[in-house]
Short mmCIF file of N, CA and C and ligand atoms in Angstrom, two decimals:
data_model
loop_
_atom_site.label_atom_id
_atom_site.label_comp_id
_atom_site.label_asym_id
_atom_site.label_seq_id
_atom_site.Cartn_x
_atom_site.Cartn_y
_atom_site.Cartn_z
N UNK A 3 83.42 76.68 100.33
CA UNK A 3 82.61 77.47 99.39
C UNK A 3 83.07 78.93 99.42
N UNK A 4 83.23 79.46 100.65
CA UNK A 4 83.57 80.88 100.77
C UNK A 4 84.85 81.24 100.00
N UNK A 5 85.87 80.34 100.05
CA UNK A 5 87.13 80.73 99.41
C UNK A 5 87.02 80.73 97.89
N UNK A 6 86.23 79.80 97.30
CA UNK A 6 86.02 79.85 95.84
C UNK A 6 85.31 81.13 95.45
N UNK A 7 84.28 81.47 96.20
CA UNK A 7 83.51 82.68 95.88
C UNK A 7 84.38 83.92 96.11
N UNK A 8 85.20 83.88 97.16
CA UNK A 8 86.11 85.01 97.44
C UNK A 8 87.01 85.26 96.23
N UNK A 9 87.61 84.18 95.71
CA UNK A 9 88.51 84.36 94.56
C UNK A 9 87.75 84.85 93.33
N UNK A 10 86.55 84.33 93.14
CA UNK A 10 85.75 84.80 91.99
C UNK A 10 85.45 86.28 92.11
N UNK A 11 85.05 86.70 93.31
CA UNK A 11 84.73 88.12 93.50
C UNK A 11 85.97 88.98 93.33
N UNK A 12 87.10 88.48 93.83
CA UNK A 12 88.33 89.26 93.69
C UNK A 12 88.71 89.42 92.22
N UNK A 13 88.59 88.34 91.45
CA UNK A 13 88.95 88.44 90.02
C UNK A 13 87.95 89.31 89.24
N UNK A 14 86.72 89.33 89.72
CA UNK A 14 85.74 90.23 89.11
C UNK A 14 86.17 91.69 89.35
N UNK A 15 86.60 91.95 90.58
CA UNK A 15 87.06 93.30 90.91
C UNK A 15 88.32 93.66 90.11
N UNK A 16 89.20 92.67 89.96
CA UNK A 16 90.44 92.89 89.20
C UNK A 16 90.12 93.27 87.75
N UNK A 17 89.14 92.58 87.17
CA UNK A 17 88.76 92.86 85.78
C UNK A 17 88.08 94.23 85.67
N UNK A 18 87.32 94.56 86.68
CA UNK A 18 86.51 95.80 86.64
C UNK A 18 87.36 97.03 86.95
N UNK A 19 88.23 96.92 87.96
CA UNK A 19 88.99 98.08 88.41
C UNK A 19 90.30 97.59 89.05
N UNK A 20 91.31 97.48 88.21
CA UNK A 20 92.58 96.88 88.63
C UNK A 20 93.18 97.59 89.85
N UNK A 21 93.12 98.91 89.86
CA UNK A 21 93.74 99.66 90.97
C UNK A 21 93.09 99.30 92.31
N UNK A 22 91.78 99.18 92.32
CA UNK A 22 91.09 98.83 93.57
C UNK A 22 91.44 97.40 94.00
N UNK A 23 91.59 96.51 93.02
CA UNK A 23 91.94 95.12 93.35
C UNK A 23 93.34 95.04 93.95
N UNK A 24 94.30 95.75 93.36
CA UNK A 24 95.67 95.74 93.89
C UNK A 24 95.69 96.35 95.29
N UNK A 25 94.96 97.44 95.44
CA UNK A 25 94.84 98.08 96.76
C UNK A 25 94.28 97.07 97.77
N UNK A 26 93.26 96.31 97.37
CA UNK A 26 92.62 95.36 98.27
C UNK A 26 93.58 94.26 98.68
N UNK A 27 94.38 93.81 97.74
CA UNK A 27 95.40 92.80 98.05
C UNK A 27 96.39 93.33 99.08
N UNK A 28 96.82 94.59 98.89
CA UNK A 28 97.75 95.20 99.86
C UNK A 28 97.12 95.31 101.24
N UNK A 29 95.85 95.76 101.26
CA UNK A 29 95.14 95.93 102.53
C UNK A 29 95.04 94.59 103.25
N UNK A 30 94.80 93.52 102.49
CA UNK A 30 94.71 92.18 103.11
C UNK A 30 96.05 91.80 103.75
N UNK A 31 97.16 92.13 103.08
CA UNK A 31 98.48 91.80 103.65
C UNK A 31 98.73 92.59 104.94
N UNK A 32 98.43 93.89 104.91
CA UNK A 32 98.64 94.69 106.13
C UNK A 32 97.74 94.19 107.26
N UNK A 33 96.51 93.83 106.92
CA UNK A 33 95.57 93.35 107.93
C UNK A 33 96.08 92.07 108.58
N UNK A 34 96.72 91.22 107.77
CA UNK A 34 97.28 89.98 108.30
C UNK A 34 98.36 90.27 109.35
N UNK A 35 99.15 91.29 109.08
CA UNK A 35 100.21 91.65 110.03
C UNK A 35 99.61 92.05 111.38
N UNK A 36 98.55 92.86 111.34
CA UNK A 36 97.90 93.27 112.59
C UNK A 36 97.26 92.04 113.26
N UNK A 37 96.64 91.19 112.46
CA UNK A 37 96.00 89.99 113.00
C UNK A 37 96.99 89.08 113.71
N UNK A 38 98.15 88.87 113.10
CA UNK A 38 99.19 88.03 113.72
C UNK A 38 99.65 88.67 115.03
N UNK A 39 99.88 89.99 114.99
CA UNK A 39 100.35 90.69 116.20
C UNK A 39 99.33 90.57 117.33
N UNK A 40 98.05 90.51 116.98
CA UNK A 40 96.99 90.39 117.99
C UNK A 40 96.82 88.95 118.47
N UNK A 41 97.47 88.01 117.76
CA UNK A 41 97.35 86.60 118.15
C UNK A 41 96.02 85.98 117.76
N UNK A 42 95.42 86.44 116.68
CA UNK A 42 94.14 85.87 116.23
C UNK A 42 94.33 84.40 115.86
N UNK A 43 93.28 83.60 116.06
CA UNK A 43 93.41 82.19 115.69
C UNK A 43 93.24 82.02 114.17
N UNK A 44 93.48 80.81 113.68
CA UNK A 44 93.55 80.62 112.22
C UNK A 44 92.21 80.90 111.54
N UNK A 45 91.11 80.58 112.20
CA UNK A 45 89.80 80.85 111.60
C UNK A 45 89.57 82.36 111.47
N UNK A 46 89.91 83.10 112.53
CA UNK A 46 89.78 84.56 112.48
C UNK A 46 90.71 85.15 111.42
N UNK A 47 91.93 84.61 111.33
CA UNK A 47 92.88 85.12 110.33
C UNK A 47 92.32 84.93 108.93
N UNK A 48 91.70 83.77 108.70
CA UNK A 48 91.14 83.50 107.37
C UNK A 48 90.00 84.48 107.07
N UNK A 49 89.14 84.67 108.07
CA UNK A 49 88.00 85.57 107.85
C UNK A 49 88.45 87.03 107.71
N UNK A 50 89.48 87.40 108.48
CA UNK A 50 90.00 88.77 108.36
C UNK A 50 90.59 88.98 106.97
N UNK A 51 91.30 87.97 106.48
CA UNK A 51 91.90 88.07 105.14
C UNK A 51 90.82 88.27 104.07
N UNK A 52 89.76 87.47 104.18
CA UNK A 52 88.68 87.58 103.18
C UNK A 52 88.00 88.96 103.28
N UNK A 53 87.75 89.40 104.52
CA UNK A 53 87.10 90.71 104.70
C UNK A 53 87.97 91.82 104.10
N UNK A 54 89.28 91.76 104.35
CA UNK A 54 90.17 92.80 103.84
C UNK A 54 90.26 92.74 102.30
N UNK A 55 90.36 91.52 101.78
CA UNK A 55 90.48 91.36 100.32
C UNK A 55 89.23 91.86 99.59
N UNK A 56 88.08 91.71 100.24
CA UNK A 56 86.81 92.08 99.58
C UNK A 56 86.23 93.38 100.13
N UNK A 57 87.04 94.15 100.90
CA UNK A 57 86.44 95.29 101.60
C UNK A 57 85.81 96.30 100.64
N UNK A 58 86.33 96.40 99.43
CA UNK A 58 85.78 97.36 98.47
C UNK A 58 85.05 96.67 97.31
N UNK A 59 84.66 95.40 97.49
CA UNK A 59 84.06 94.66 96.36
C UNK A 59 82.76 95.30 95.88
N UNK A 60 82.11 96.07 96.74
CA UNK A 60 80.87 96.75 96.33
C UNK A 60 81.10 97.76 95.22
N UNK A 61 82.37 98.14 95.02
CA UNK A 61 82.67 99.13 93.97
C UNK A 61 82.44 98.58 92.56
N UNK A 62 82.32 97.26 92.43
CA UNK A 62 82.06 96.69 91.10
C UNK A 62 80.76 97.23 90.51
N UNK A 63 79.86 97.67 91.40
CA UNK A 63 78.56 98.13 90.92
C UNK A 63 78.53 99.64 90.64
N UNK A 64 79.65 100.32 90.88
CA UNK A 64 79.68 101.78 90.68
C UNK A 64 80.17 102.12 89.27
N UNK A 65 79.68 103.21 88.71
CA UNK A 65 80.08 103.58 87.34
C UNK A 65 81.54 104.04 87.25
N UNK A 66 82.14 103.89 86.06
CA UNK A 66 83.53 104.31 85.84
C UNK A 66 83.77 105.77 86.20
N UNK A 67 82.78 106.62 85.92
CA UNK A 67 83.00 108.05 86.18
C UNK A 67 83.23 108.31 87.67
N UNK A 68 82.80 107.39 88.51
CA UNK A 68 83.10 107.51 89.94
C UNK A 68 84.41 106.83 90.28
N UNK A 69 84.61 105.65 89.72
CA UNK A 69 85.79 104.85 90.09
C UNK A 69 87.08 105.44 89.55
N UNK A 70 87.01 106.02 88.36
CA UNK A 70 88.25 106.38 87.68
C UNK A 70 88.43 107.88 87.47
N UNK A 71 87.73 108.67 88.26
CA UNK A 71 87.84 110.12 88.09
C UNK A 71 89.10 110.66 88.79
N UNK A 72 89.62 111.78 88.29
CA UNK A 72 90.78 112.38 88.94
C UNK A 72 90.38 113.67 89.66
N UNK A 73 89.10 114.00 89.63
CA UNK A 73 88.67 115.22 90.34
C UNK A 73 87.97 114.81 91.64
N UNK A 74 87.71 115.80 92.50
CA UNK A 74 87.03 115.45 93.76
C UNK A 74 85.53 115.28 93.50
N UNK A 75 84.88 114.52 94.38
CA UNK A 75 83.48 114.19 94.17
C UNK A 75 82.54 115.34 94.52
N UNK A 76 81.42 115.40 93.80
CA UNK A 76 80.33 116.29 94.23
C UNK A 76 79.67 115.62 95.44
N UNK A 77 78.78 116.35 96.12
CA UNK A 77 78.12 115.76 97.30
C UNK A 77 77.34 114.51 96.92
N UNK A 78 76.66 114.58 95.79
CA UNK A 78 75.85 113.45 95.33
C UNK A 78 76.74 112.25 95.01
N UNK A 79 77.87 112.53 94.33
CA UNK A 79 78.79 111.43 93.98
C UNK A 79 79.39 110.78 95.23
N UNK A 80 79.66 111.62 96.23
CA UNK A 80 80.21 111.10 97.48
C UNK A 80 79.21 110.14 98.13
N UNK A 81 77.94 110.55 98.13
CA UNK A 81 76.91 109.68 98.71
C UNK A 81 76.82 108.36 97.94
N UNK A 82 76.93 108.47 96.61
CA UNK A 82 76.86 107.27 95.79
C UNK A 82 78.06 106.35 96.08
N UNK A 83 79.23 106.97 96.18
CA UNK A 83 80.46 106.22 96.47
C UNK A 83 80.34 105.48 97.80
N UNK A 84 79.75 106.14 98.77
CA UNK A 84 79.62 105.53 100.10
C UNK A 84 78.71 104.30 100.09
N UNK A 85 77.93 104.18 99.03
CA UNK A 85 77.04 103.01 98.91
C UNK A 85 77.82 101.72 98.68
N UNK A 86 79.13 101.81 98.42
CA UNK A 86 79.85 100.56 98.10
C UNK A 86 79.80 99.57 99.26
N UNK A 87 79.73 100.08 100.50
CA UNK A 87 79.67 99.13 101.63
C UNK A 87 78.28 98.49 101.74
N UNK A 88 77.25 99.25 101.35
CA UNK A 88 75.88 98.71 101.39
C UNK A 88 75.73 97.64 100.30
N UNK A 89 76.27 97.95 99.12
CA UNK A 89 76.21 96.99 98.00
C UNK A 89 76.95 95.70 98.37
N UNK A 90 78.14 95.88 98.97
CA UNK A 90 78.92 94.70 99.36
C UNK A 90 78.15 93.84 100.36
N UNK A 91 77.54 94.50 101.32
CA UNK A 91 76.79 93.74 102.35
C UNK A 91 75.68 92.92 101.70
N UNK A 92 74.91 93.56 100.82
CA UNK A 92 73.80 92.84 100.15
C UNK A 92 74.34 91.65 99.36
N UNK A 93 75.40 91.89 98.63
CA UNK A 93 76.00 90.84 97.80
C UNK A 93 76.46 89.66 98.66
N UNK A 94 77.17 89.97 99.73
CA UNK A 94 77.78 88.90 100.53
C UNK A 94 76.77 88.19 101.43
N UNK A 95 75.73 88.91 101.85
CA UNK A 95 74.65 88.24 102.60
C UNK A 95 74.00 87.21 101.70
N UNK A 96 73.71 87.63 100.46
CA UNK A 96 73.07 86.70 99.52
C UNK A 96 73.95 85.50 99.20
N UNK A 97 75.25 85.69 99.27
CA UNK A 97 76.16 84.58 98.97
C UNK A 97 76.45 83.72 100.21
N UNK A 98 75.87 84.10 101.34
CA UNK A 98 76.01 83.29 102.55
C UNK A 98 77.32 83.46 103.30
N UNK A 99 77.99 84.61 103.14
CA UNK A 99 79.25 84.84 103.86
C UNK A 99 78.98 84.98 105.36
N UNK A 100 79.94 84.57 106.20
CA UNK A 100 79.78 84.72 107.65
C UNK A 100 79.63 86.19 108.06
N UNK A 101 78.87 86.39 109.15
CA UNK A 101 78.57 87.75 109.62
C UNK A 101 79.85 88.56 109.94
N UNK A 102 80.84 87.88 110.52
CA UNK A 102 82.08 88.58 110.91
C UNK A 102 82.75 89.22 109.69
N UNK A 103 82.76 88.50 108.58
CA UNK A 103 83.36 89.04 107.35
C UNK A 103 82.52 90.20 106.84
N UNK A 104 81.22 90.00 106.81
CA UNK A 104 80.34 91.06 106.29
C UNK A 104 80.44 92.31 107.15
N UNK A 105 80.46 92.15 108.48
CA UNK A 105 80.58 93.32 109.36
C UNK A 105 81.92 94.04 109.16
N UNK A 106 82.98 93.27 108.96
CA UNK A 106 84.30 93.87 108.74
C UNK A 106 84.29 94.76 107.51
N UNK A 107 83.56 94.34 106.51
CA UNK A 107 83.46 95.10 105.26
C UNK A 107 82.48 96.27 105.40
N UNK A 108 81.32 95.97 105.95
CA UNK A 108 80.25 96.98 106.03
C UNK A 108 80.68 98.19 106.86
N UNK A 109 81.48 97.95 107.90
CA UNK A 109 81.84 99.04 108.83
C UNK A 109 83.25 99.58 108.62
N UNK A 110 83.91 99.27 107.49
CA UNK A 110 85.32 99.69 107.40
C UNK A 110 85.52 101.18 107.19
N UNK A 111 84.46 101.92 106.95
CA UNK A 111 84.60 103.38 106.87
C UNK A 111 84.09 104.09 108.12
N UNK A 112 83.76 103.29 109.16
CA UNK A 112 83.46 103.92 110.45
C UNK A 112 84.75 104.48 111.02
N UNK A 113 84.64 105.50 111.84
CA UNK A 113 85.82 106.07 112.50
C UNK A 113 85.68 105.89 114.00
N UNK A 114 86.81 105.70 114.66
CA UNK A 114 86.80 105.47 116.11
C UNK A 114 86.11 106.61 116.86
N UNK A 115 86.23 107.84 116.30
CA UNK A 115 85.61 109.00 116.96
C UNK A 115 84.13 109.17 116.58
N UNK A 116 83.60 108.24 115.83
CA UNK A 116 82.18 108.28 115.51
C UNK A 116 81.82 109.13 114.30
N UNK A 117 82.85 109.65 113.60
CA UNK A 117 82.59 110.58 112.49
C UNK A 117 82.57 109.89 111.12
N UNK A 118 82.57 108.58 111.11
CA UNK A 118 82.60 107.87 109.83
C UNK A 118 81.21 107.50 109.33
N UNK A 119 81.15 106.67 108.32
CA UNK A 119 79.89 106.14 107.86
C UNK A 119 80.03 104.61 107.84
N UNK A 120 79.03 103.85 107.96
CA UNK A 120 77.71 104.00 107.42
C UNK A 120 76.67 104.22 108.52
N UNK A 121 77.03 103.94 109.75
CA UNK A 121 76.08 104.13 110.85
C UNK A 121 76.59 105.10 111.90
N UNK A 122 77.83 105.60 111.74
CA UNK A 122 78.38 106.52 112.75
C UNK A 122 78.71 105.81 114.06
N UNK A 123 79.06 104.52 113.99
CA UNK A 123 79.47 103.80 115.20
C UNK A 123 80.76 104.42 115.73
N UNK A 124 81.00 104.24 117.04
CA UNK A 124 82.25 104.75 117.60
C UNK A 124 82.92 103.71 118.50
N UNK A 125 84.24 103.91 118.71
CA UNK A 125 84.99 103.07 119.64
C UNK A 125 84.87 101.58 119.32
N UNK A 126 84.82 100.81 120.41
CA UNK A 126 84.83 99.36 120.23
C UNK A 126 83.49 98.79 119.80
N UNK A 127 82.50 99.67 119.60
CA UNK A 127 81.25 99.16 119.00
C UNK A 127 81.48 98.90 117.50
N UNK A 128 82.57 99.43 116.97
CA UNK A 128 82.95 99.10 115.58
C UNK A 128 83.62 97.71 115.62
N UNK A 129 83.15 96.78 114.80
CA UNK A 129 83.74 95.43 114.85
C UNK A 129 85.26 95.46 114.62
N UNK A 130 85.97 94.56 115.32
CA UNK A 130 87.44 94.53 115.27
C UNK A 130 87.98 94.48 113.84
N UNK A 131 87.42 93.61 112.99
CA UNK A 131 87.93 93.49 111.62
C UNK A 131 87.84 94.84 110.90
N UNK A 132 86.76 95.54 111.12
CA UNK A 132 86.57 96.84 110.45
C UNK A 132 87.59 97.85 110.95
N UNK A 133 87.90 97.80 112.27
CA UNK A 133 88.90 98.73 112.82
C UNK A 133 90.29 98.43 112.25
N UNK A 134 90.58 97.16 112.04
CA UNK A 134 91.87 96.78 111.45
C UNK A 134 91.93 97.22 109.98
N UNK A 135 90.89 96.90 109.24
CA UNK A 135 90.87 97.23 107.81
C UNK A 135 90.96 98.74 107.60
N UNK A 136 90.32 99.50 108.47
CA UNK A 136 90.34 100.97 108.33
C UNK A 136 91.77 101.51 108.32
N UNK A 137 92.61 100.98 109.20
CA UNK A 137 94.01 101.44 109.29
C UNK A 137 94.78 101.01 108.04
N UNK A 138 94.65 99.74 107.70
CA UNK A 138 95.37 99.20 106.53
C UNK A 138 94.93 99.93 105.26
N UNK A 139 93.65 100.20 105.16
CA UNK A 139 93.06 100.87 104.00
C UNK A 139 93.66 102.26 103.80
N UNK A 140 93.64 103.05 104.85
CA UNK A 140 94.13 104.43 104.73
C UNK A 140 95.64 104.44 104.48
N UNK A 141 96.39 103.57 105.16
CA UNK A 141 97.84 103.56 104.94
C UNK A 141 98.17 103.22 103.49
N UNK A 142 97.49 102.19 102.95
CA UNK A 142 97.80 101.83 101.56
C UNK A 142 97.35 102.92 100.58
N UNK A 143 96.22 103.54 100.87
CA UNK A 143 95.75 104.61 99.99
C UNK A 143 96.75 105.77 99.97
N UNK A 144 97.26 106.13 101.14
CA UNK A 144 98.19 107.26 101.22
C UNK A 144 99.51 106.97 100.50
N UNK A 145 99.97 105.72 100.55
CA UNK A 145 101.28 105.39 99.96
C UNK A 145 101.16 104.89 98.52
N UNK A 146 99.96 105.01 97.95
CA UNK A 146 99.77 104.59 96.56
C UNK A 146 99.48 105.81 95.69
N UNK A 147 99.85 105.68 94.42
CA UNK A 147 99.59 106.79 93.48
C UNK A 147 98.10 106.86 93.19
N UNK A 148 97.58 108.05 93.16
CA UNK A 148 96.19 108.28 92.79
C UNK A 148 96.18 109.18 91.56
N UNK A 149 95.09 109.15 90.77
CA UNK A 149 95.08 109.99 89.56
C UNK A 149 95.31 111.48 89.87
N UNK A 150 94.97 111.88 91.10
CA UNK A 150 95.05 113.30 91.46
C UNK A 150 96.26 113.65 92.33
N UNK A 151 97.10 112.65 92.69
CA UNK A 151 98.29 112.97 93.49
C UNK A 151 99.32 111.83 93.45
N UNK A 152 100.58 112.22 93.76
CA UNK A 152 101.63 111.22 93.87
C UNK A 152 101.52 110.51 95.22
N UNK A 153 102.14 109.33 95.33
CA UNK A 153 102.09 108.65 96.63
C UNK A 153 102.85 109.43 97.71
N UNK A 154 102.37 109.35 98.94
CA UNK A 154 103.12 109.93 100.05
C UNK A 154 104.27 108.98 100.39
N UNK A 155 105.35 109.53 100.96
CA UNK A 155 106.42 108.65 101.45
C UNK A 155 105.88 107.91 102.67
N UNK A 156 106.59 106.86 103.06
CA UNK A 156 106.15 106.08 104.22
C UNK A 156 106.09 106.97 105.46
N UNK A 157 107.12 107.81 105.64
CA UNK A 157 107.14 108.68 106.82
C UNK A 157 105.98 109.67 106.79
N UNK A 158 105.71 110.22 105.62
CA UNK A 158 104.57 111.16 105.51
C UNK A 158 103.26 110.46 105.87
N UNK A 159 103.11 109.21 105.38
CA UNK A 159 101.87 108.47 105.65
C UNK A 159 101.76 108.15 107.14
N UNK A 160 102.88 107.78 107.76
CA UNK A 160 102.87 107.51 109.21
C UNK A 160 102.45 108.78 109.96
N UNK A 161 103.01 109.93 109.54
CA UNK A 161 102.66 111.20 110.21
C UNK A 161 101.17 111.49 110.08
N UNK A 162 100.62 111.25 108.88
CA UNK A 162 99.17 111.49 108.68
C UNK A 162 98.35 110.59 109.61
N UNK A 163 98.73 109.32 109.68
CA UNK A 163 98.00 108.39 110.55
C UNK A 163 98.09 108.82 112.01
N UNK A 164 99.27 109.23 112.43
CA UNK A 164 99.45 109.65 113.83
C UNK A 164 98.63 110.90 114.13
N UNK A 165 98.60 111.80 113.16
CA UNK A 165 97.86 113.05 113.37
C UNK A 165 96.35 112.83 113.38
N UNK A 166 95.90 111.76 112.74
CA UNK A 166 94.45 111.53 112.71
C UNK A 166 94.07 110.40 113.65
N UNK A 167 94.75 110.38 114.80
CA UNK A 167 94.55 109.28 115.75
C UNK A 167 93.10 109.08 116.16
N UNK A 168 92.36 110.16 116.32
CA UNK A 168 90.96 110.03 116.72
C UNK A 168 90.15 109.18 115.77
N UNK A 169 90.68 109.10 114.53
CA UNK A 169 89.98 108.35 113.49
C UNK A 169 90.10 106.84 113.71
N UNK A 170 91.20 106.44 114.36
CA UNK A 170 91.52 105.01 114.43
C UNK A 170 91.57 104.51 115.88
N UNK A 171 91.50 103.19 116.02
CA UNK A 171 91.73 102.53 117.30
C UNK A 171 93.23 102.69 117.60
N UNK A 172 93.54 103.48 118.63
CA UNK A 172 94.95 103.82 118.92
C UNK A 172 95.82 102.59 119.17
N UNK A 173 95.25 101.63 119.90
CA UNK A 173 96.03 100.43 120.21
C UNK A 173 96.42 99.69 118.92
N UNK A 174 95.45 99.55 118.03
CA UNK A 174 95.73 98.85 116.76
C UNK A 174 96.70 99.65 115.90
N UNK A 175 96.53 100.98 115.94
CA UNK A 175 97.43 101.83 115.14
C UNK A 175 98.88 101.70 115.65
N UNK A 176 99.04 101.71 116.97
CA UNK A 176 100.39 101.56 117.53
C UNK A 176 101.01 100.23 117.10
N UNK A 177 100.20 99.17 117.14
CA UNK A 177 100.69 97.84 116.71
C UNK A 177 101.13 97.91 115.26
N UNK A 178 100.28 98.47 114.41
CA UNK A 178 100.58 98.52 112.98
C UNK A 178 101.87 99.31 112.71
N UNK A 179 101.98 100.45 113.37
CA UNK A 179 103.13 101.32 113.08
C UNK A 179 104.45 100.69 113.52
N UNK A 180 104.38 99.74 114.46
CA UNK A 180 105.60 99.03 114.88
C UNK A 180 106.20 98.24 113.72
N UNK A 181 105.38 97.82 112.79
CA UNK A 181 105.85 96.96 111.70
C UNK A 181 106.20 97.72 110.43
N UNK A 182 105.83 98.99 110.39
CA UNK A 182 105.97 99.72 109.13
C UNK A 182 107.40 100.22 108.91
N UNK A 183 108.00 99.77 107.85
CA UNK A 183 109.27 100.35 107.38
C UNK A 183 109.33 100.10 105.87
N UNK A 184 110.33 100.67 105.23
CA UNK A 184 110.35 100.65 103.77
C UNK A 184 110.39 99.23 103.19
N UNK A 185 111.22 98.37 103.77
CA UNK A 185 111.33 97.04 103.14
C UNK A 185 110.03 96.24 103.30
N UNK A 186 109.35 96.44 104.43
CA UNK A 186 108.07 95.75 104.62
C UNK A 186 107.04 96.25 103.60
N UNK A 187 106.97 97.57 103.44
CA UNK A 187 105.99 98.14 102.51
C UNK A 187 106.32 97.70 101.07
N UNK A 188 107.61 97.69 100.73
CA UNK A 188 108.02 97.24 99.39
C UNK A 188 107.60 95.79 99.16
N UNK A 189 107.72 94.97 100.21
CA UNK A 189 107.32 93.57 100.08
C UNK A 189 105.83 93.46 99.82
N UNK A 190 105.05 94.23 100.58
CA UNK A 190 103.60 94.21 100.40
C UNK A 190 103.23 94.62 98.98
N UNK A 191 103.88 95.67 98.51
CA UNK A 191 103.54 96.19 97.18
C UNK A 191 104.26 95.43 96.06
N UNK A 192 105.11 94.47 96.43
CA UNK A 192 105.86 93.70 95.44
C UNK A 192 106.73 94.56 94.55
N UNK A 193 107.32 95.59 95.13
CA UNK A 193 108.16 96.48 94.31
C UNK A 193 109.56 95.86 94.20
FE1 FE2 B 28 86.02 101.35 101.03
#
């Protein structure tokens, strides 16, 4: 059941906001790389994939002026944007998704140093899937074109990730960076 609903939700996101859907697909691929490196079993790999693919599915409920703007957000807009994880949680709880997937999505904007949202969790109290998705999410965002900026080069993105180490689980970040090079990123992005 979960995989049919996962695909339906993904295609809904694709129809609503293509850029977010493509980003989500990339994040799922990067998350798989970290999952394999960690030796996760097949059930965990499947759940991690679903969590990464749907990590931003709550954005379907946000207005275009938030999703497709090229300017920075006002304080109010930022708060509204942050609701995407709350919306996703409500949606997926109602659809009967497993807790591990929902937690991976709900907490993917937490930071290892406790400065993230939605609850300000820190360290390993942040669920593993969320810590993995956080790294994959930021790396793909940095290396993708945004309405307000050009993509960073792979090296620039690696430097940003290294400089913001407090934000991420260092062990997972080190694992991820071992795999990052141009041909791998091109494969993920299908360039
Ligand atoms: Fe997000």
